């Protein structure tokens, strides 16, 4: 027995000696680990998982294309995730853990403005750069944060383009801007109030008239009182923002109460699946989006927006449409990749400076950060539901279809 | 705010719309409110997961819709299943806290509410869901007032259910036992009533009633795993305003709250729709306090 044990040990040692160099050859690249505390459970879990899928597909793509090259060395990307349970306080805790215990020096964002708001002070404290793709609140970008970068359009741009569109239509119809009546119903949360602030700026700019300015509660399930007011005051444009619940409630009650406002714009149409839920009743609704697969954006990693769409659907089961939450998450990973290469170093300060100077074209749109860290190179696009399809109608440069006015419910 | 009041004065038809919407939805509040009045009155359990049972009922209707069955047909199933669920919950949890002080039952049902919310979230996801009734909307006065048929239908269903419950309470042996236990549990026990069984039945009945309300809510409003709280608050306001054994009072309070919410939402804005309800509760409590202190003075 003793002999045979020794023999086994010797054999193992021999095999290990032969195998060791070959293992080293098989993995010539190092690893850069990005960290993210994101929502896998709780109220943001659906979108949190979309975002994770977006991160993962981009990491895979970057690694397939040879990884990140810094000073002649190559690195594969990897992501270390924690579940923040959709709770901002937890996001902040987990970021501390990622930084202090796990030694992560480069971050990807969480999902939602609320959790990103909790994350930002932590990364500033430790001077750890974060590229985020899911927090759009403009209050993230007026605090002077230096390590926060965001690839998406900020929330005040969400519905602003509908104001320009309404003014343009009024002009064509020979109406004065002051005669265009606008009704607004916005949830009282950071995101929707930002959307509202952007809308108010544009209403002032174009000189339209506000006739209703209601705030919606957080646990909204009924807005019939507001819609009764809409029916009485007959506005030309109705704007609603209240996340998925706002879109679902509005879709249901606008149809039910036969509200015939000629132009209705609201956020979160896709997230609330209003076409599937209400069919023709929501025909003609205008829905802003960060990204759509029909846009003619193009970049070197995924090709066009449509090619990304195809690859994503082939990679993950169960997606009929690729949510923009996933596309922008992928874009954030691409920003990291180019940031590392432009810095030519793994030093967080050098990488931060390189990220700040990012200027790139991607399948998700152009990316260039302002001093505050938000992306100023990509506009928000407005799509209209036309016969159950989301067609881009504004801004004119990217529009594939003409806006139908007045909207016709079917 | 003044603009909105002015608008109501200028267009009286708007009042009719708000009144109708309020009464139709109030009828559903009455169901959940009555369920709470039962549990509170009979068992002295302040059931904080009342709204969660409503939402659970709503998911039955939603699920029926997704597999191609009309959501309203989910009601009998929801009522039976939730009755059984209520019975189990009573045996496992509530029976252990029913004779403890108020905070124990509050904590237990609050914990239960969180577990149910998270369970629904895990099972169905956090998306807002609806059940489609497929019914039309009728317009009156040139479209100035609209009544969706589903609201009317659920109003009728609520009336039928309320009548059934009243008949059951008056005429059946169990109904009588429940009423006897509510009056004096100890005396009822002495008379040979198995009060533990009565408690279990009452709690289960409450779950079933909430489920019926939930089925209707999901066809009129929207449901989501975390939306139970507002329904719980409404039920509490209704019971506090109306008292326990008082079905006409519960119905009246529920209509009142339904209508007050609509007018509150119209005049003060949708954000304060819920606040109106709590505001009314405060007024009722102050008014009652004033009445009671007057009575106390008279007694002294």
Short mmCIF file of C-alpha atoms in Angstrom, two decimals, chain B residues 73-265:
data_model
loop_
_atom_site.label_atom_id
_atom_site.label_comp_id
_atom_site.label_asym_id
_atom_site.label_seq_id
_atom_site.Cartn_x
_atom_site.Cartn_y
_atom_site.Cartn_z
CA UNK B 73 -64.96 32.75 -13.91
CA UNK B 74 -61.91 32.70 -11.66
CA UNK B 75 -64.01 34.04 -8.83
CA UNK B 76 -65.47 30.75 -7.54
CA UNK B 77 -62.04 29.12 -7.71
CA UNK B 78 -60.40 32.08 -5.99
CA UNK B 79 -63.05 32.09 -3.25
CA UNK B 80 -62.70 28.36 -2.54
CA UNK B 81 -58.90 28.27 -2.68
CA UNK B 82 -58.52 31.39 -0.57
CA UNK B 83 -61.01 30.01 1.95
CA UNK B 84 -58.75 27.01 2.34
CA UNK B 85 -55.68 29.25 2.43
CA UNK B 86 -57.27 31.34 5.17
CA UNK B 87 -58.05 28.21 7.19
CA UNK B 88 -54.45 27.04 6.96
CA UNK B 89 -53.11 30.49 7.88
CA UNK B 90 -55.41 30.52 10.89
CA UNK B 91 -54.24 27.11 12.07
CA UNK B 92 -50.57 27.85 11.50
CA UNK B 93 -50.26 31.48 12.57
CA UNK B 94 -53.35 33.34 13.69
CA UNK B 95 -54.49 30.71 16.23
CA UNK B 96 -51.25 31.35 18.10
CA UNK B 97 -51.80 35.09 18.39
CA UNK B 98 -55.57 35.33 18.62
CA UNK B 99 -55.64 35.55 22.41
CA UNK B 100 -52.48 37.63 22.76
CA UNK B 101 -52.43 41.41 22.96
CA UNK B 102 -53.02 43.71 20.03
CA UNK B 103 -49.40 44.24 19.02
CA UNK B 104 -48.74 40.54 18.64
CA UNK B 105 -51.49 40.15 16.07
CA UNK B 106 -50.46 43.36 14.34
CA UNK B 107 -46.87 42.15 14.07
CA UNK B 108 -47.86 38.66 12.96
CA UNK B 109 -50.15 39.87 10.20
CA UNK B 110 -47.68 42.57 9.16
CA UNK B 111 -45.01 39.88 8.79
CA UNK B 112 -47.45 37.74 6.89
CA UNK B 113 -48.17 40.66 4.56
CA UNK B 114 -44.45 40.96 3.72
CA UNK B 115 -44.14 37.22 3.12
CA UNK B 116 -47.16 37.24 0.79
CA UNK B 117 -45.85 40.27 -1.12
CA UNK B 118 -42.48 38.68 -1.68
CA UNK B 119 -44.07 35.33 -2.52
CA UNK B 120 -46.27 36.95 -5.17
CA UNK B 121 -43.24 38.82 -6.46
CA UNK B 122 -41.27 35.59 -6.80
CA UNK B 123 -44.18 33.76 -8.41
CA UNK B 124 -45.48 36.38 -10.81
CA UNK B 125 -42.77 39.04 -11.01
CA UNK B 126 -43.01 42.71 -10.10
CA UNK B 127 -44.86 43.81 -13.27
CA UNK B 128 -48.18 45.56 -13.04
CA UNK B 129 -50.88 43.16 -14.23
CA UNK B 130 -54.48 43.47 -15.30
CA UNK B 131 -57.34 41.15 -16.09
CA UNK B 132 -59.36 42.01 -19.17
CA UNK B 133 -63.12 41.80 -18.82
CA UNK B 134 -63.63 42.44 -22.53
CA UNK B 135 -66.73 44.51 -21.76
CA UNK B 136 -67.58 47.83 -23.39
CA UNK B 137 -67.98 51.35 -22.06
CA UNK B 138 -71.31 53.18 -22.29
CA UNK B 139 -71.47 56.91 -22.86
CA UNK B 140 -74.17 59.22 -21.54
CA UNK B 141 -74.84 62.93 -22.02
CA UNK B 142 -72.89 63.17 -25.29
CA UNK B 143 -69.94 61.30 -23.88
CA UNK B 144 -69.60 63.62 -20.88
CA UNK B 145 -70.25 60.70 -18.55
CA UNK B 146 -68.91 57.22 -19.25
CA UNK B 147 -69.69 54.05 -17.37
CA UNK B 148 -67.69 50.97 -18.12
CA UNK B 149 -69.87 47.90 -17.99
CA UNK B 150 -67.40 45.97 -15.85
CA UNK B 151 -67.78 48.55 -13.07
CA UNK B 152 -71.52 48.11 -13.17
CA UNK B 153 -71.25 44.32 -13.30
CA UNK B 154 -68.92 44.25 -10.32
CA UNK B 155 -71.27 46.55 -8.45
CA UNK B 156 -74.06 44.02 -8.98
CA UNK B 157 -71.79 41.13 -7.97
CA UNK B 158 -70.84 43.00 -4.79
CA UNK B 159 -74.52 43.50 -3.95
CA UNK B 160 -75.25 39.80 -4.49
CA UNK B 161 -72.25 38.72 -2.39
CA UNK B 162 -73.17 41.13 0.41
CA UNK B 163 -76.75 39.78 0.48
CA UNK B 164 -75.46 36.21 0.59
CA UNK B 165 -73.20 37.04 3.51
CA UNK B 166 -76.04 38.74 5.40
CA UNK B 167 -78.34 35.74 4.85
CA UNK B 168 -75.58 33.39 5.93
CA UNK B 169 -74.90 35.36 9.11
CA UNK B 170 -78.59 35.53 10.00
CA UNK B 171 -79.78 32.05 9.16
CA UNK B 172 -77.01 29.48 9.22
CA UNK B 173 -75.80 27.76 12.39
CA UNK B 174 -72.25 28.90 11.72
CA UNK B 175 -73.42 32.49 11.15
CA UNK B 176 -75.22 32.45 14.46
CA UNK B 177 -72.19 30.94 16.18
CA UNK B 178 -70.00 33.69 14.71
CA UNK B 179 -72.33 36.36 15.99
CA UNK B 180 -72.54 34.73 19.40
CA UNK B 181 -68.74 34.51 19.62
CA UNK B 182 -68.45 38.17 18.61
CA UNK B 183 -70.79 39.16 21.43
CA UNK B 184 -69.06 37.15 24.14
CA UNK B 185 -66.57 34.44 23.33
CA UNK B 186 -66.53 33.03 26.85
CA UNK B 187 -70.30 32.75 27.08
CA UNK B 188 -70.35 31.17 23.63
CA UNK B 189 -67.84 28.57 24.78
CA UNK B 190 -69.94 27.85 27.86
CA UNK B 191 -72.92 27.29 25.56
CA UNK B 192 -70.97 24.63 23.72
CA UNK B 193 -69.78 26.60 20.69
CA UNK B 194 -66.37 25.51 19.48
CA UNK B 195 -64.94 29.03 19.28
CA UNK B 196 -61.66 27.88 17.79
CA UNK B 197 -63.59 26.50 14.84
CA UNK B 198 -65.59 29.70 14.64
CA UNK B 199 -62.37 31.72 14.55
CA UNK B 200 -60.93 29.54 11.82
CA UNK B 201 -64.10 29.82 9.80
CA UNK B 202 -64.28 33.60 10.25
CA UNK B 203 -60.69 34.08 9.16
CA UNK B 204 -61.16 31.80 6.16
CA UNK B 205 -64.38 33.58 5.21
CA UNK B 206 -62.52 36.91 5.32
CA UNK B 207 -59.89 35.54 2.92
CA UNK B 208 -62.61 34.34 0.56
CA UNK B 209 -64.39 37.71 0.59
CA UNK B 210 -61.11 39.52 -0.07
CA UNK B 211 -60.39 37.17 -2.96
CA UNK B 212 -63.75 38.01 -4.54
CA UNK B 213 -62.95 41.72 -4.16
CA UNK B 214 -59.52 41.14 -5.70
CA UNK B 215 -60.96 39.42 -8.76
CA UNK B 216 -63.12 42.50 -9.38
CA UNK B 217 -60.32 44.99 -8.64
CA UNK B 218 -58.02 43.34 -11.18
CA UNK B 219 -60.62 43.93 -13.89
CA UNK B 220 -61.08 47.62 -13.01
CA UNK B 221 -57.74 48.84 -11.70
CA UNK B 222 -54.28 47.26 -11.86
CA UNK B 223 -52.61 44.82 -9.49
CA UNK B 224 -49.00 44.32 -8.45
CA UNK B 225 -47.47 42.28 -5.60
CA UNK B 226 -46.86 45.39 -3.50
CA UNK B 227 -50.24 47.07 -3.97
CA UNK B 228 -51.94 45.42 -0.99
CA UNK B 229 -51.15 48.18 1.46
CA UNK B 230 -53.54 50.75 0.04
CA UNK B 231 -56.36 48.21 0.18
CA UNK B 232 -55.49 47.39 3.78
CA UNK B 233 -55.57 51.08 4.68
CA UNK B 234 -58.96 51.53 3.05
CA UNK B 235 -60.36 48.55 4.95
CA UNK B 236 -59.06 49.95 8.22
CA UNK B 237 -60.56 53.35 7.52
CA UNK B 238 -63.92 51.77 6.67
CA UNK B 239 -64.02 49.64 9.81
CA UNK B 240 -62.83 52.43 12.06
CA UNK B 241 -65.48 54.74 10.68
CA UNK B 242 -68.31 52.21 10.67
CA UNK B 243 -67.67 49.94 13.66
CA UNK B 244 -67.67 46.14 13.69
CA UNK B 245 -71.08 44.59 13.62
CA UNK B 246 -72.59 47.20 11.42
CA UNK B 247 -72.99 46.06 7.80
CA UNK B 248 -75.05 49.08 6.64
CA UNK B 249 -72.40 51.26 8.25
CA UNK B 250 -69.62 49.43 6.42
CA UNK B 251 -71.39 49.81 3.10
CA UNK B 252 -72.07 53.48 3.68
CA UNK B 253 -68.49 54.14 4.80
CA UNK B 254 -67.15 52.28 1.75
CA UNK B 255 -69.29 54.29 -0.66
CA UNK B 256 -68.30 57.43 1.19
CA UNK B 257 -64.62 56.60 0.83
CA UNK B 258 -64.99 55.65 -2.83
CA UNK B 259 -66.70 58.95 -3.60
CA UNK B 260 -64.38 60.99 -1.38
CA UNK B 261 -61.35 59.50 -3.14
CA UNK B 262 -62.69 60.48 -6.54
CA UNK B 263 -63.54 64.04 -5.49
CA UNK B 264 -60.30 64.32 -3.54
CA UNK B 265 -58.36 63.15 -6.59
#
